[in-house]
Amino acid sequence: TAGPRSQSRFVSGERSLSLLPPGRGRLGDQQDPFMLADLDMLASRHQAFCQALPQVSPFYAVKCNSSPWVLCVLAALGTGFDCASQVELEQVLGLGVAPSRIIYANPSKPASHIRYAARHGVQLLTFDSEEELTKVAQHHPGARLLLRLRTQDRQSTFPLSTKFGASLEACGHLLTSARDLGLAVVGASFYVGSNCQTPQSFTQAIADCRCVFEMGHGAGHDMSCLDIGGGFPGTEDSGPKFEEMSWQGVISAALAQDFPEERGVKVIAEPGRFYMESFCTAAVNIIAKKAVLEPGGSRQLMYYLNDGHYGSFRLGHRKPVPRVPIVVKFCSQPPLFPCTLYGPTCDASDRLFLEDVRLPELDVGDWLVFPSMGAYTSSMSCSFNGFLPATICYTMGPQLRCLGVGVEEEAGNLTLI
């Protein structure tokens, strides 16, 4: 079903890679932003996670990248799924995934979404307040609940505890309230924040969950499930590499101390970025350019790209350090200039990063490549000002086809390799 493969060499100094332009014979024929997504990478990342933490069952965080191809591959690999809304539940259940492989892990749920989960047999839900318990008791009394605990997540790129999680001091009352409402709390959960930089953040959270288990047992609950959430880094340059002993050693040691295997507690996690970040490479085109002389005679360059904050770079403003792209042009040690990277819309705040990056002087029509762009990119894109999200071209190798991942006859955005 796929056309012939063509490759373009992307060069910046000594750095290079190969990309397959979606449906084009030459990169020069391509005008719109696009991404190349390697579906086989999902199998590699799944294997890496399971090898690093064999005692933990992964429930993929659908919000990170909800592409039908992604969900289909992960379903075939046997992962569970972390869903946060009715739409995400519909997506996963529509693939034939058993409700037992789903956790509805949003602590603040609309009542209609809770009713949908109840009708379709999704039983594992999270909560962090009395108000949420009241809703669940009314709309899903047979649910199996995990109490979401607040964590110290200041070392994460995207902390979440200001919005979600109950304090340890409030847990005893919440567990008693759940019992009085006739609800079954079966465990605890936490989230150390997205893209966590310190594996030690898990140590205290796991120890706190042991306290919650003891409180739960005291309140008459059968505590049997621990959800250690997500926050695992996706690439080596985003902090400590997950597969290193600094990660798996710290988490495994904390689990062995507070939840040894003989206790029979099921441990799950909600990885998203770990699976997705290295899954996609983004290619963007310079559609306009402006040079400005700063006081003192220094030169400032402004590049206007065909993708930006409202597309694949929605989280760029929240990254502490801007990402330096690969330049699709041979440049033998050229001078570098401070460059502002703007998106294509009429919004002045539509820029890829808050800080400038240092790049050589480029021309309109040149391309920039950003590796590791699979997490929270396409799932957060919109068509503001009429600029459509980047096209995604998927590739699939024989490893996945052997797993029985289906290929539609009209899969025009899929290349078999």
PDB file of N, CA and C in Angstrom, residues 283-359:
ATOM      1  N   ALA A 283       9.969  17.856  11.297  1.00  0.00           N
ATOM      2  CA  ALA A 283      10.668  18.663  10.296  1.00  0.00           C
ATOM      3  C   ALA A 283       9.842  19.910  10.009  1.00  0.00           C
ATOM      4  N   VAL A 284      10.467  21.072  10.161  1.00  0.00           N
ATOM      5  CA  VAL A 284       9.776  22.348   9.948  1.00  0.00           C
ATOM      6  C   VAL A 284      10.569  23.186   8.963  1.00  0.00           C
ATOM      7  N   ASN A 285       9.856  24.035   8.232  1.00  0.00           N
ATOM      8  CA  ASN A 285      10.431  24.816   7.152  1.00  0.00           C
ATOM      9  C   ASN A 285      10.466  26.295   7.518  1.00  0.00           C
ATOM     10  N   ILE A 286      11.521  26.977   7.113  1.00  0.00           N
ATOM     11  CA  ILE A 286      11.607  28.429   7.302  1.00  0.00           C
ATOM     12  C   ILE A 286      10.804  29.099   6.191  1.00  0.00           C
ATOM     13  N   ILE A 287       9.715  29.768   6.566  1.00  0.00           N
ATOM     14  CA  ILE A 287       8.841  30.394   5.563  1.00  0.00           C
ATOM     15  C   ILE A 287       9.098  31.891   5.429  1.00  0.00           C
ATOM     16  N   ALA A 288       9.783  32.483   6.398  1.00  0.00           N
ATOM     17  CA  ALA A 288      10.133  33.905   6.330  1.00  0.00           C
ATOM     18  C   ALA A 288      11.312  34.156   7.261  1.00  0.00           C
ATOM     19  N   LYS A 289      11.956  35.305   7.053  1.00  0.00           N
ATOM     20  CA  LYS A 289      13.181  35.601   7.802  1.00  0.00           C
ATOM     21  C   LYS A 289      13.306  37.110   7.965  1.00  0.00           C
ATOM     22  N   LYS A 290      13.900  37.526   9.070  1.00  0.00           N
ATOM     23  CA  LYS A 290      14.157  38.938   9.317  1.00  0.00           C
ATOM     24  C   LYS A 290      15.455  39.064  10.102  1.00  0.00           C
ATOM     25  N   ALA A 291      16.290  40.025   9.693  1.00  0.00           N
ATOM     26  CA  ALA A 291      17.541  40.297  10.395  1.00  0.00           C
ATOM     27  C   ALA A 291      17.441  41.669  11.049  1.00  0.00           C
ATOM     28  N   VAL A 292      17.866  41.771  12.311  1.00  0.00           N
ATOM     29  CA  VAL A 292      17.780  43.009  13.071  1.00  0.00           C
ATOM     30  C   VAL A 292      19.161  43.313  13.652  1.00  0.00           C
ATOM     31  N   LEU A 293      19.570  44.584  13.535  1.00  0.00           N
ATOM     32  CA  LEU A 293      20.817  45.010  14.156  1.00  0.00           C
ATOM     33  C   LEU A 293      20.538  45.502  15.562  1.00  0.00           C
ATOM     34  N   GLU A 294      21.168  44.878  16.529  1.00  0.00           N
ATOM     35  CA  GLU A 294      21.002  45.256  17.924  1.00  0.00           C
ATOM     36  C   GLU A 294      21.962  46.392  18.263  1.00  0.00           C
ATOM     37  N   PRO A 295      21.702  47.114  19.365  1.00  0.00           N
ATOM     38  CA  PRO A 295      22.665  48.138  19.814  1.00  0.00           C
ATOM     39  C   PRO A 295      24.059  47.537  19.974  1.00  0.00           C
ATOM     40  N   GLY A 296      25.031  48.224  19.425  1.00  0.00           N
ATOM     41  CA  GLY A 296      26.390  47.696  19.460  1.00  0.00           C
ATOM     42  C   GLY A 296      26.768  46.983  18.189  1.00  0.00           C
ATOM     43  N   GLY A 297      25.796  46.822  17.269  1.00  0.00           N
ATOM     44  CA  GLY A 297      26.088  46.235  15.973  1.00  0.00           C
ATOM     45  C   GLY A 297      25.931  44.744  15.871  1.00  0.00           C
ATOM     46  N   SER A 298      25.537  44.058  16.961  1.00  0.00           N
ATOM     47  CA  SER A 298      25.332  42.609  16.882  1.00  0.00           C
ATOM     48  C   SER A 298      24.088  42.292  16.072  1.00  0.00           C
ATOM     49  N   ARG A 299      24.077  41.115  15.477  1.00  0.00           N
ATOM     50  CA  ARG A 299      23.020  40.732  14.558  1.00  0.00           C
ATOM     51  C   ARG A 299      22.086  39.730  15.206  1.00  0.00           C
ATOM     52  N   GLN A 300      20.785  40.029  15.159  1.00  0.00           N
ATOM     53  CA  GLN A 300      19.747  39.134  15.687  1.00  0.00           C
ATOM     54  C   GLN A 300      18.925  38.634  14.509  1.00  0.00           C
ATOM     55  N   LEU A 301      18.728  37.320  14.417  1.00  0.00           N
ATOM     56  CA  LEU A 301      17.950  36.744  13.323  1.00  0.00           C
ATOM     57  C   LEU A 301      16.609  36.242  13.848  1.00  0.00           C
ATOM     58  N   MET A 302      15.585  36.453  13.053  1.00  0.00           N
ATOM     59  CA  MET A 302      14.261  35.934  13.357  1.00  0.00           C
ATOM     60  C   MET A 302      13.843  35.009  12.223  1.00  0.00           C
ATOM     61  N   TYR A 303      13.569  33.758  12.569  1.00  0.00           N
ATOM     62  CA  TYR A 303      13.097  32.789  11.592  1.00  0.00           C
ATOM     63  C   TYR A 303      11.624  32.484  11.876  1.00  0.00           C
ATOM     64  N   TYR A 304      10.803  32.560  10.834  1.00  0.00           N
ATOM     65  CA  TYR A 304       9.379  32.264  10.939  1.00  0.00           C
ATOM     66  C   TYR A 304       9.146  30.894  10.305  1.00  0.00           C
ATOM     67  N   LEU A 305       8.629  29.965  11.098  1.00  0.00           N
ATOM     68  CA  LEU A 305       8.519  28.565  10.692  1.00  0.00           C
ATOM     69  C   LEU A 305       7.076  28.187  10.409  1.00  0.00           C
ATOM     70  N   ASN A 306       6.884  27.075   9.713  1.00  0.00           N
ATOM     71  CA  ASN A 306       5.517  26.649   9.379  1.00  0.00           C
ATOM     72  C   ASN A 306       4.898  25.764  10.456  1.00  0.00           C
ATOM     73  N   ASP A 307       5.505  25.708  11.625  1.00  0.00           N
ATOM     74  CA  ASP A 307       4.935  25.023  12.787  1.00  0.00           C
ATOM     75  C   ASP A 307       5.380  25.800  14.016  1.00  0.00           C
ATOM     76  N   GLY A 308       4.562  25.786  15.066  1.00  0.00           N
ATOM     77  CA  GLY A 308       4.919  26.589  16.222  1.00  0.00           C
ATOM     78  C   GLY A 308       4.161  26.214  17.472  1.00  0.00           C
ATOM     79  N   HIS A 309       3.894  27.221  18.303  1.00  0.00           N
ATOM     80  CA  HIS A 309       3.287  27.002  19.617  1.00  0.00           C
ATOM     81  C   HIS A 309       1.915  26.352  19.518  1.00  0.00           C
ATOM     82  N   TYR A 310       1.149  26.671  18.497  1.00  0.00           N
ATOM     83  CA  TYR A 310      -0.188  26.101  18.357  1.00  0.00           C
ATOM     84  C   TYR A 310      -0.172  24.761  17.635  1.00  0.00           C
ATOM     85  N   GLY A 311       1.011  24.314  17.255  1.00  0.00           N
ATOM     86  CA  GLY A 311       1.146  23.017  16.604  1.00  0.00           C
ATOM     87  C   GLY A 311       1.935  22.057  17.463  1.00  0.00           C
ATOM     88  N   SER A 312       3.119  21.682  16.988  1.00  0.00           N
ATOM     89  CA  SER A 312       3.909  20.643  17.653  1.00  0.00           C
ATOM     90  C   SER A 312       4.716  21.147  18.838  1.00  0.00           C
ATOM     91  N   PHE A 313       4.753  22.470  19.056  1.00  0.00           N
ATOM     92  CA  PHE A 313       5.643  23.023  20.075  1.00  0.00           C
ATOM     93  C   PHE A 313       4.867  23.685  21.205  1.00  0.00           C
ATOM     94  N   ARG A 314       3.722  23.139  21.554  1.00  0.00           N
ATOM     95  CA  ARG A 314       2.871  23.737  22.574  1.00  0.00           C
ATOM     96  C   ARG A 314       3.581  23.822  23.933  1.00  0.00           C
ATOM     97  N   LEU A 315       4.439  22.861  24.232  1.00  0.00           N
ATOM     98  CA  LEU A 315       5.104  22.853  25.531  1.00  0.00           C
ATOM     99  C   LEU A 315       6.457  23.552  25.518  1.00  0.00           C
ATOM    100  N   GLY A 316       6.829  24.142  24.382  1.00  0.00           N
ATOM    101  CA  GLY A 316       8.139  24.782  24.290  1.00  0.00           C
ATOM    102  C   GLY A 316       8.338  25.904  25.280  1.00  0.00           C
ATOM    103  N   HIS A 317       7.252  26.630  25.591  1.00  0.00           N
ATOM    104  CA  HIS A 317       7.358  27.744  26.533  1.00  0.00           C
ATOM    105  C   HIS A 317       7.660  27.278  27.953  1.00  0.00           C
ATOM    106  N   ARG A 318       7.394  26.026  28.238  1.00  0.00           N
ATOM    107  CA  ARG A 318       7.561  25.524  29.598  1.00  0.00           C
ATOM    108  C   ARG A 318       8.853  24.734  29.783  1.00  0.00           C
ATOM    109  N   LYS A 319       9.649  24.653  28.730  1.00  0.00           N
ATOM    110  CA  LYS A 319      10.917  23.937  28.846  1.00  0.00           C
ATOM    111  C   LYS A 319      11.987  24.893  29.377  1.00  0.00           C
ATOM    112  N   PRO A 320      12.763  24.464  30.361  1.00  0.00           N
ATOM    113  CA  PRO A 320      13.757  25.363  30.944  1.00  0.00           C
ATOM    114  C   PRO A 320      14.867  25.754  29.985  1.00  0.00           C
ATOM    115  N   VAL A 321      15.166  24.870  29.021  1.00  0.00           N
ATOM    116  CA  VAL A 321      16.228  25.136  28.055  1.00  0.00           C
ATOM    117  C   VAL A 321      15.672  24.885  26.658  1.00  0.00           C
ATOM    118  N   PRO A 322      15.842  25.849  25.730  1.00  0.00           N
ATOM    119  CA  PRO A 322      15.315  25.620  24.377  1.00  0.00           C
ATOM    120  C   PRO A 322      16.057  24.499  23.662  1.00  0.00           C
ATOM    121  N   ARG A 323      15.372  23.831  22.779  1.00  0.00           N
ATOM    122  CA  ARG A 323      15.977  22.742  22.022  1.00  0.00           C
ATOM    123  C   ARG A 323      16.623  23.304  20.761  1.00  0.00           C
ATOM    124  N   VAL A 324      17.856  22.915  20.508  1.00  0.00           N
ATOM    125  CA  VAL A 324      18.572  23.370  19.319  1.00  0.00           C
ATOM    126  C   VAL A 324      18.326  22.359  18.200  1.00  0.00           C
ATOM    127  N   PRO A 325      17.745  22.797  17.087  1.00  0.00           N
ATOM    128  CA  PRO A 325      17.421  21.842  16.019  1.00  0.00           C
ATOM    129  C   PRO A 325      18.636  21.445  15.196  1.00  0.00           C
ATOM    130  N   ILE A 326      18.468  20.403  14.429  1.00  0.00           N
ATOM    131  CA  ILE A 326      19.439  20.014  13.414  1.00  0.00           C
ATOM    132  C   ILE A 326      19.126  20.809  12.152  1.00  0.00           C
ATOM    133  N   VAL A 327      20.150  21.406  11.565  1.00  0.00           N
ATOM    134  CA  VAL A 327      19.979  22.224  10.367  1.00  0.00           C
ATOM    135  C   VAL A 327      20.093  21.341   9.132  1.00  0.00           C
ATOM    136  N   VAL A 328      19.123  21.460   8.235  1.00  0.00           N
ATOM    137  CA  VAL A 328      19.106  20.636   7.034  1.00  0.00           C
ATOM    138  C   VAL A 328      19.889  21.349   5.933  1.00  0.00           C
ATOM    139  N   LYS A 329      21.151  21.465   6.137  1.00  0.00           N
ATOM    140  CA  LYS A 329      21.997  22.180   5.193  1.00  0.00           C
ATOM    141  C   LYS A 329      23.432  21.920   5.610  1.00  0.00           C
ATOM    142  N   PHE A 330      24.310  21.728   4.634  1.00  0.00           N
ATOM    143  CA  PHE A 330      25.699  21.526   5.028  1.00  0.00           C
ATOM    144  C   PHE A 330      26.306  22.864   5.429  1.00  0.00           C
ATOM    145  N   CYS A 331      26.813  22.930   6.647  1.00  0.00           N
ATOM    146  CA  CYS A 331      27.421  24.145   7.177  1.00  0.00           C
ATOM    147  C   CYS A 331      28.741  23.760   7.828  1.00  0.00           C
ATOM    148  N   SER A 332      29.841  24.178   7.248  1.00  0.00           N
ATOM    149  CA  SER A 332      31.149  23.820   7.794  1.00  0.00           C
ATOM    150  C   SER A 332      31.607  24.892   8.781  1.00  0.00           C
ATOM    151  N   GLN A 333      31.240  24.688  10.057  1.00  0.00           N
ATOM    152  CA  GLN A 333      31.593  25.586  11.150  1.00  0.00           C
ATOM    153  C   GLN A 333      31.278  27.046  10.834  1.00  0.00           C
ATOM    154  N   PRO A 334      30.009  27.344  10.524  1.00  0.00           N
ATOM    155  CA  PRO A 334      29.631  28.725  10.212  1.00  0.00           C
ATOM    156  C   PRO A 334      29.502  29.535  11.489  1.00  0.00           C
ATOM    157  N   PRO A 335      29.516  30.878  11.391  1.00  0.00           N
ATOM    158  CA  PRO A 335      29.249  31.690  12.583  1.00  0.00           C
ATOM    159  C   PRO A 335      27.814  31.477  13.051  1.00  0.00           C
ATOM    160  N   LEU A 336      27.614  31.535  14.355  1.00  0.00           N
ATOM    161  CA  LEU A 336      26.297  31.338  14.943  1.00  0.00           C
ATOM    162  C   LEU A 336      25.754  32.664  15.448  1.00  0.00           C
ATOM    163  N   PHE A 337      24.445  32.836  15.325  1.00  0.00           N
ATOM    164  CA  PHE A 337      23.779  34.053  15.746  1.00  0.00           C
ATOM    165  C   PHE A 337      22.635  33.705  16.698  1.00  0.00           C
ATOM    166  N   PRO A 338      22.303  34.630  17.616  1.00  0.00           N
ATOM    167  CA  PRO A 338      21.089  34.408  18.400  1.00  0.00           C
ATOM    168  C   PRO A 338      19.871  34.489  17.490  1.00  0.00           C
ATOM    169  N   CYS A 339      19.030  33.470  17.548  1.00  0.00           N
ATOM    170  CA  CYS A 339      17.887  33.377  16.636  1.00  0.00           C
ATOM    171  C   CYS A 339      16.605  33.157  17.423  1.00  0.00           C
ATOM    172  N   THR A 340      15.589  33.921  17.084  1.00  0.00           N
ATOM    173  CA  THR A 340      14.257  33.714  17.628  1.00  0.00           C
ATOM    174  C   THR A 340      13.470  32.877  16.643  1.00  0.00           C
ATOM    175  N   LEU A 341      12.858  31.796  17.122  1.00  0.00           N
ATOM    176  CA  LEU A 341      12.081  30.904  16.260  1.00  0.00           C
ATOM    177  C   LEU A 341      10.602  31.165  16.495  1.00  0.00           C
ATOM    178  N   TYR A 342       9.956  31.755  15.503  1.00  0.00           N
ATOM    179  CA  TYR A 342       8.532  32.060  15.579  1.00  0.00           C
ATOM    180  C   TYR A 342       7.716  31.028  14.815  1.00  0.00           C
ATOM    181  N   GLY A 343       6.478  30.799  15.271  1.00  0.00           N
ATOM    182  CA  GLY A 343       5.532  29.993  14.522  1.00  0.00           C
ATOM    183  C   GLY A 343       4.851  30.818  13.448  1.00  0.00           C
ATOM    184  N   PRO A 344       3.920  30.224  12.686  1.00  0.00           N
ATOM    185  CA  PRO A 344       3.357  30.885  11.517  1.00  0.00           C
ATOM    186  C   PRO A 344       2.164  31.797  11.773  1.00  0.00           C
ATOM    187  N   THR A 345       1.574  31.754  12.983  1.00  0.00           N
ATOM    188  CA  THR A 345       0.323  32.479  13.191  1.00  0.00           C
ATOM    189  C   THR A 345       0.573  33.966  13.442  1.00  0.00           C
ATOM    190  N   CYS A 346      -0.523  34.722  13.551  1.00  0.00           N
ATOM    191  CA  CYS A 346      -0.443  36.157  13.792  1.00  0.00           C
ATOM    192  C   CYS A 346      -0.332  36.510  15.269  1.00  0.00           C
ATOM    193  N   ASP A 347      -0.203  35.536  16.119  1.00  0.00           N
ATOM    194  CA  ASP A 347      -0.036  35.762  17.548  1.00  0.00           C
ATOM    195  C   ASP A 347       1.440  36.011  17.838  1.00  0.00           C
ATOM    196  N   ALA A 348       1.744  37.176  18.438  1.00  0.00           N
ATOM    197  CA  ALA A 348       3.139  37.515  18.713  1.00  0.00           C
ATOM    198  C   ALA A 348       3.784  36.561  19.716  1.00  0.00           C
ATOM    199  N   SER A 349       2.983  35.886  20.524  1.00  0.00           N
ATOM    200  CA  SER A 349       3.541  34.924  21.484  1.00  0.00           C
ATOM    201  C   SER A 349       3.744  33.550  20.869  1.00  0.00           C
ATOM    202  N   ASP A 350       3.444  33.413  19.596  1.00  0.00           N
ATOM    203  CA  ASP A 350       3.638  32.138  18.899  1.00  0.00           C
ATOM    204  C   ASP A 350       5.110  31.982  18.542  1.00  0.00           C
ATOM    205  N   ARG A 351       5.882  31.550  19.499  1.00  0.00           N
ATOM    206  CA  ARG A 351       7.287  31.245  19.282  1.00  0.00           C
ATOM    207  C   ARG A 351       7.569  29.890  19.904  1.00  0.00           C
ATOM    208  N   LEU A 352       8.558  29.196  19.366  1.00  0.00           N
ATOM    209  CA  LEU A 352       8.803  27.826  19.800  1.00  0.00           C
ATOM    210  C   LEU A 352       9.316  27.773  21.231  1.00  0.00           C
ATOM    211  N   PHE A 353      10.198  28.708  21.593  1.00  0.00           N
ATOM    212  CA  PHE A 353      10.786  28.728  22.929  1.00  0.00           C
ATOM    213  C   PHE A 353      10.868  30.170  23.410  1.00  0.00           C
ATOM    214  N   LEU A 354      10.890  30.343  24.711  1.00  0.00           N
ATOM    215  CA  LEU A 354      10.982  31.689  25.265  1.00  0.00           C
ATOM    216  C   LEU A 354      12.384  32.265  25.104  1.00  0.00           C
ATOM    217  N   GLU A 355      13.384  31.411  25.032  1.00  0.00           N
ATOM    218  CA  GLU A 355      14.764  31.855  24.850  1.00  0.00           C
ATOM    219  C   GLU A 355      15.191  31.663  23.394  1.00  0.00           C
ATOM    220  N   ASP A 356      16.182  32.470  22.973  1.00  0.00           N
ATOM    221  CA  ASP A 356      16.731  32.312  21.631  1.00  0.00           C
ATOM    222  C   ASP A 356      17.627  31.079  21.564  1.00  0.00           C
ATOM    223  N   VAL A 357      17.829  30.593  20.357  1.00  0.00           N
ATOM    224  CA  VAL A 357      18.797  29.523  20.112  1.00  0.00           C
ATOM    225  C   VAL A 357      19.870  30.074  19.177  1.00  0.00           C
ATOM    226  N   ARG A 358      21.027  29.474  19.208  1.00  0.00           N
ATOM    227  CA  ARG A 358      22.133  29.931  18.358  1.00  0.00           C
ATOM    228  C   ARG A 358      22.227  29.018  17.138  1.00  0.00           C
ATOM    229  N   LEU A 359      22.044  29.641  15.961  1.00  0.00           N
ATOM    230  CA  LEU A 359      22.035  28.912  14.702  1.00  0.00           C
ATOM    231  C   LEU A 359      22.818  29.700  13.656  1.00  0.00           C
TER     232      LEU A 359
END
